[in-house]
Amino acid sequence: MKKIMTALMVTMLVVLVTGCGKSPENTAKAFVENLSQGKISESKKYATEQTGQFLDMAASMGVVPVEPNFRFILVDQSIDGNKAVVRYKEEQDGDIETIDLVKIDGKWKVHMNKDE
C-alpha cells in the first residue's frame, strides 16, 4: 500500500510540474483561448512585453475579435533552443495558424514580431 501511495504522489508531482504552462503548447493554448474570449490582461500573462504592448494597442483600437466557441487543436510544435513554433487550428478542417514563442526565465512566452 505504501508503494502505491508513493507512486501516486510521484505521478501527481510530475503532472503538476510539467502541466503548468511549461511547454510551448500549453502557453500557446492559454494565450489564444484567453484572447478568443476577449481576456487581454489574461492573455498578456503568456506573452512577451512587446506582444503585450501590441495587444493593448489592438484592444484600444477595438480590433480584438471575440470568438466564444473557439477550440484549440494542436497540429504540431517544434522547439529549437529558446525558440518554439506552435501550429494549431480552430476547427478540424480549418486553416493552420502559427504562433512563435520564446523562452524567458524558464517560461515560454508568445512573441509577436512587430515587423511581421
XYZ file of N, CA and C in Angstrom:
348
model
N 0.823 -1.194 0.000
C 0.000 0.000 0.000
C 0.871 1.264 0.000
N 1.969 1.206 0.762
C 2.860 2.354 0.837
C 3.505 2.630 -0.525
N 3.849 1.570 -1.270
C 4.442 1.728 -2.596
C 3.451 2.361 -3.569
N 2.198 1.978 -3.468
C 1.162 2.544 -4.339
C 0.996 4.032 -4.055
N 0.951 4.401 -2.787
C 0.804 5.813 -2.418
C 2.011 6.622 -2.892
N 3.204 6.067 -2.751
C 4.410 6.759 -3.201
C 4.374 6.954 -4.713
N 4.007 5.924 -5.440
C 3.915 6.022 -6.900
C 2.873 7.056 -7.311
N 1.757 7.078 -6.621
C 0.700 8.046 -6.913
C 1.179 9.470 -6.657
N 1.876 9.688 -5.562
C 2.386 11.021 -5.230
C 3.421 11.483 -6.258
N 4.295 10.586 -6.681
C 5.301 10.931 -7.687
C 4.620 11.292 -9.004
N 3.634 10.527 -9.395
C 2.889 10.807 -10.626
C 2.209 12.166 -10.552
N 1.575 12.473 -9.444
C 0.901 13.765 -9.282
C 1.903 14.911 -9.337
N 3.063 14.729 -8.735
C 4.090 15.759 -8.750
C 4.583 16.018 -10.170
N 4.798 14.961 -10.935
C 5.241 15.107 -12.323
C 4.198 15.862 -13.140
N 2.937 15.534 -12.961
C 1.862 16.220 -13.683
C 1.830 17.695 -13.312
N 1.965 18.014 -12.048
C 1.948 19.409 -11.611
C 3.118 20.191 -12.183
N 4.292 19.592 -12.177
C 5.480 20.292 -12.653
C 5.450 20.490 -14.161
N 5.011 19.501 -14.912
C 5.050 19.601 -16.371
C 3.811 20.237 -16.975
N 2.716 20.270 -16.277
C 1.474 20.740 -16.870
C 1.159 22.199 -16.675
N 1.964 22.932 -15.977
C 1.628 24.311 -15.624
C 2.262 25.323 -16.562
N 1.948 25.251 -17.837
C 2.434 26.243 -18.779
C 3.915 26.127 -19.086
N 4.501 25.006 -18.802
C 5.930 24.833 -19.028
C 6.243 24.460 -20.469
N 5.251 24.138 -21.257
C 5.509 23.756 -22.647
C 5.002 24.849 -23.584
N 5.597 24.942 -24.766
C 5.098 25.907 -25.747
C 3.621 25.675 -26.071
N 3.227 24.409 -26.170
C 1.826 24.098 -26.485
C 0.881 24.660 -25.425
N 1.176 24.424 -24.151
C 0.305 24.911 -23.076
C 0.224 26.430 -23.063
N 1.372 27.082 -23.280
C 1.404 28.543 -23.296
C 0.599 29.087 -24.466
N 0.818 28.538 -25.657
C 0.086 28.997 -26.844
C -1.409 28.793 -26.667
N -1.790 27.646 -26.138
C -3.207 27.351 -25.934
C -3.836 28.339 -24.958
N -3.185 28.585 -23.831
C -3.721 29.527 -22.846
C -3.823 30.929 -23.441
N -2.810 31.319 -24.215
C -2.800 32.639 -24.839
C -3.980 32.815 -25.787
N -4.131 31.909 -26.749
C -5.182 32.087 -27.755
C -6.581 31.860 -27.184
N -6.723 30.957 -26.226
C -8.046 30.747 -25.635
C -8.499 31.979 -24.855
N -7.603 32.591 -24.098
C -7.959 33.814 -23.385
C -8.222 34.956 -24.353
N -7.400 35.056 -25.385
C -7.582 36.106 -26.376
C -8.924 35.955 -27.090
N -9.306 34.728 -27.405
C -10.568 34.495 -28.110
C -11.778 34.863 -27.255
N -11.579 34.926 -25.938
C -12.657 35.319 -25.029
C -12.582 36.802 -24.672
N -11.644 37.517 -25.303
C -11.501 38.942 -25.048
C -10.785 39.267 -23.752
N -10.113 38.297 -23.167
C -9.403 38.490 -21.899
C -7.961 38.918 -22.183
N -7.805 40.198 -22.525
C -6.500 40.726 -22.902
C -5.504 40.619 -21.750
N -5.905 41.037 -20.560
C -4.992 41.001 -19.406
C -4.513 39.588 -19.119
N -5.405 38.628 -19.240
C -5.039 37.231 -19.002
C -4.105 36.732 -20.109
N -4.371 37.108 -21.346
C -3.514 36.708 -22.467
C -2.103 37.249 -22.301
N -2.002 38.474 -21.789
C -0.694 39.108 -21.628
C 0.201 38.348 -20.654
N -0.368 37.563 -19.770
C 0.428 36.763 -18.833
C 1.265 35.724 -19.575
N 0.850 35.372 -20.783
C 1.524 34.348 -21.579
C 2.312 34.954 -22.740
N 2.536 36.263 -22.692
C 3.147 36.968 -23.813
C 4.381 37.751 -23.374
N 5.245 38.030 -24.350
C 6.380 38.908 -24.088
C 5.856 40.323 -23.884
N 6.706 41.183 -23.363
C 6.304 42.575 -23.138
C 5.898 43.239 -24.451
N 6.662 42.994 -25.503
C 6.352 43.575 -26.817
C 4.987 43.111 -27.312
N 4.691 41.840 -27.144
C 3.396 41.303 -27.562
C 2.279 41.907 -26.723
N 2.517 42.086 -25.432
C 1.530 42.720 -24.557
C 1.202 44.134 -25.014
N 2.223 44.881 -25.430
C 2.002 46.238 -25.937
C 1.181 46.205 -27.220
N 1.468 45.241 -28.075
C 0.703 45.076 -29.311
C -0.765 44.777 -28.991
N -1.008 43.909 -28.007
C -2.384 43.578 -27.611
C -3.110 44.797 -27.063
N -2.414 45.591 -26.251
C -3.024 46.811 -25.712
C -3.426 47.761 -26.834
N -2.544 47.913 -27.819
C -2.838 48.793 -28.944
C -4.039 48.270 -29.734
N -4.055 46.970 -30.010
C -5.169 46.377 -30.757
C -6.479 46.527 -29.991
N -6.434 46.331 -28.681
C -7.647 46.462 -27.863
C -8.144 47.900 -27.855
N -7.225 48.866 -27.795
C -7.638 50.271 -27.781
C -8.277 50.682 -29.103
N -7.917 49.982 -30.175
C -8.499 50.261 -31.485
C -9.752 49.427 -31.731
N -10.051 48.517 -30.809
C -11.248 47.684 -30.940
C -11.143 46.607 -32.000
N -9.933 46.112 -32.237
C -9.757 45.115 -33.293
C -9.401 43.725 -32.756
N -9.787 43.439 -31.524
C -9.559 42.107 -30.960
C -10.877 41.342 -31.057
N -10.972 40.406 -32.004
C -12.231 39.677 -32.172
C -12.479 38.700 -31.022
N -13.719 38.611 -30.598
C -14.107 37.666 -29.552
C -14.796 36.484 -30.230
N -14.293 35.289 -29.947
C -14.836 34.062 -30.529
C -15.106 33.072 -29.400
N -16.267 33.166 -28.750
C -16.538 32.334 -27.572
C -16.539 30.831 -27.842
N -16.722 30.412 -29.078
C -16.746 28.980 -29.394
C -15.392 28.457 -29.869
N -14.345 29.243 -29.672
C -13.009 28.861 -30.121
C -12.567 27.557 -29.472
N -11.921 26.708 -30.271
C -11.366 25.443 -29.774
C -9.954 25.284 -30.321
N -8.973 25.096 -29.463
C -7.570 24.954 -29.840
C -7.288 23.505 -30.216
N -6.857 23.281 -31.458
C -6.484 21.939 -31.906
C -5.013 21.995 -32.315
N -4.157 21.335 -31.556
C -2.727 21.331 -31.850
C -2.458 20.554 -33.134
N -1.665 21.158 -34.021
C -1.207 20.471 -35.227
C 0.181 19.900 -34.945
N 1.098 20.773 -34.521
C 2.421 20.323 -34.107
C 3.160 21.462 -33.420
N 4.298 21.122 -32.835
C 5.160 22.133 -32.245
C 6.606 21.743 -32.497
N 7.452 22.751 -32.654
C 8.880 22.485 -32.809
C 9.635 23.416 -31.872
N 10.653 22.867 -31.247
C 11.449 23.626 -30.291
C 12.891 23.616 -30.771
N 13.494 24.814 -30.793
C 14.898 24.958 -31.173
C 15.552 25.872 -30.147
N 16.111 25.281 -29.111
C 16.730 26.069 -28.044
C 15.688 26.858 -27.277
N 15.835 28.188 -27.298
C 14.908 29.068 -26.584
C 13.807 29.618 -27.476
N 13.619 29.010 -28.634
C 12.556 29.431 -29.545
C 11.682 28.229 -29.871
N 10.413 28.497 -30.085
C 9.483 27.422 -30.443
C 8.432 27.963 -31.395
N 7.860 27.066 -32.154
C 6.751 27.394 -33.048
C 5.650 26.379 -32.781
N 4.452 26.890 -32.534
C 3.283 26.034 -32.334
C 2.337 26.284 -33.489
N 1.914 25.214 -34.122
C 0.932 25.316 -35.206
C -0.358 24.690 -34.714
N -1.455 25.415 -34.916
C -2.757 24.958 -34.427
C -3.843 25.384 -35.397
N -5.021 24.859 -35.174
C -6.192 25.311 -35.924
C -7.390 25.322 -34.992
N -8.412 26.055 -35.409
C -9.617 26.203 -34.590
C -10.617 25.093 -34.869
N -10.671 24.643 -36.082
C -11.602 23.589 -36.481
C -10.805 22.468 -37.130
N -11.355 21.285 -37.126
C -10.659 20.134 -37.703
C -10.225 20.402 -39.140
N -11.084 21.044 -39.932
C -10.772 21.330 -41.329
C -10.338 22.773 -41.539
N -10.036 23.490 -40.463
C -9.706 24.910 -40.553
C -8.281 25.173 -41.010
N -8.008 26.452 -41.229
C -6.669 26.879 -41.622
C -5.707 26.714 -40.450
N -4.470 26.424 -40.771
C -3.439 26.280 -39.745
C -2.867 27.657 -39.417
N -2.826 27.970 -38.142
C -2.257 29.216 -37.638
C -0.926 28.888 -36.967
N -0.029 29.865 -36.922
C 1.288 29.670 -36.326
C 1.530 30.702 -35.237
N 2.096 30.249 -34.127
C 2.462 31.143 -33.027
C 3.937 30.924 -32.715
N 4.686 32.029 -32.648
C 6.089 31.971 -32.254
C 6.191 32.206 -30.754
N 7.074 31.466 -30.117
C 7.297 31.618 -28.685
C 8.790 31.710 -28.407
N 9.120 32.384 -27.301
C 10.494 32.449 -26.820
C 10.492 32.068 -25.349
N 11.600 31.510 -24.906
C 11.718 31.109 -23.509
C 12.448 32.216 -22.756
N 11.771 32.778 -21.751
C 12.330 33.850 -20.938
C 12.261 33.420 -19.482
N 13.412 33.402 -18.829
C 13.488 32.994 -17.419
C 12.807 31.652 -17.174
N 12.997 30.722 -18.099
C 12.461 29.376 -17.937
C 10.996 29.210 -18.290
N 10.339 30.286 -18.765
C 8.919 30.208 -19.121
C 8.738 30.564 -20.588
N 7.868 29.814 -21.255
C 7.557 30.091 -22.651
C 6.589 31.257 -22.729
N 6.877 32.201 -23.652
C 6.041 33.379 -23.867
C 5.763 33.524 -25.359
N 4.535 33.887 -25.686
C 4.175 34.158 -27.081
C 4.858 35.453 -27.492
N 5.481 35.437 -28.665
C 6.193 36.623 -29.145
C 5.740 36.969 -30.553
N 5.093 38.126 -30.668
C 4.683 38.640 -31.974
C 5.689 39.703 -32.380
N 6.312 39.505 -33.522
C 7.291 40.453 -34.023
C 6.562 41.575 -34.735
N 6.785 42.809 -34.311
C 6.064 43.944 -34.902
C 6.404 44.167 -36.367
N 7.518 43.616 -36.828
C 7.923 43.781 -38.224
C 7.239 42.801 -39.159
N 6.535 41.824 -38.600
C 5.900 40.806 -39.451
C 4.447 41.105 -39.674
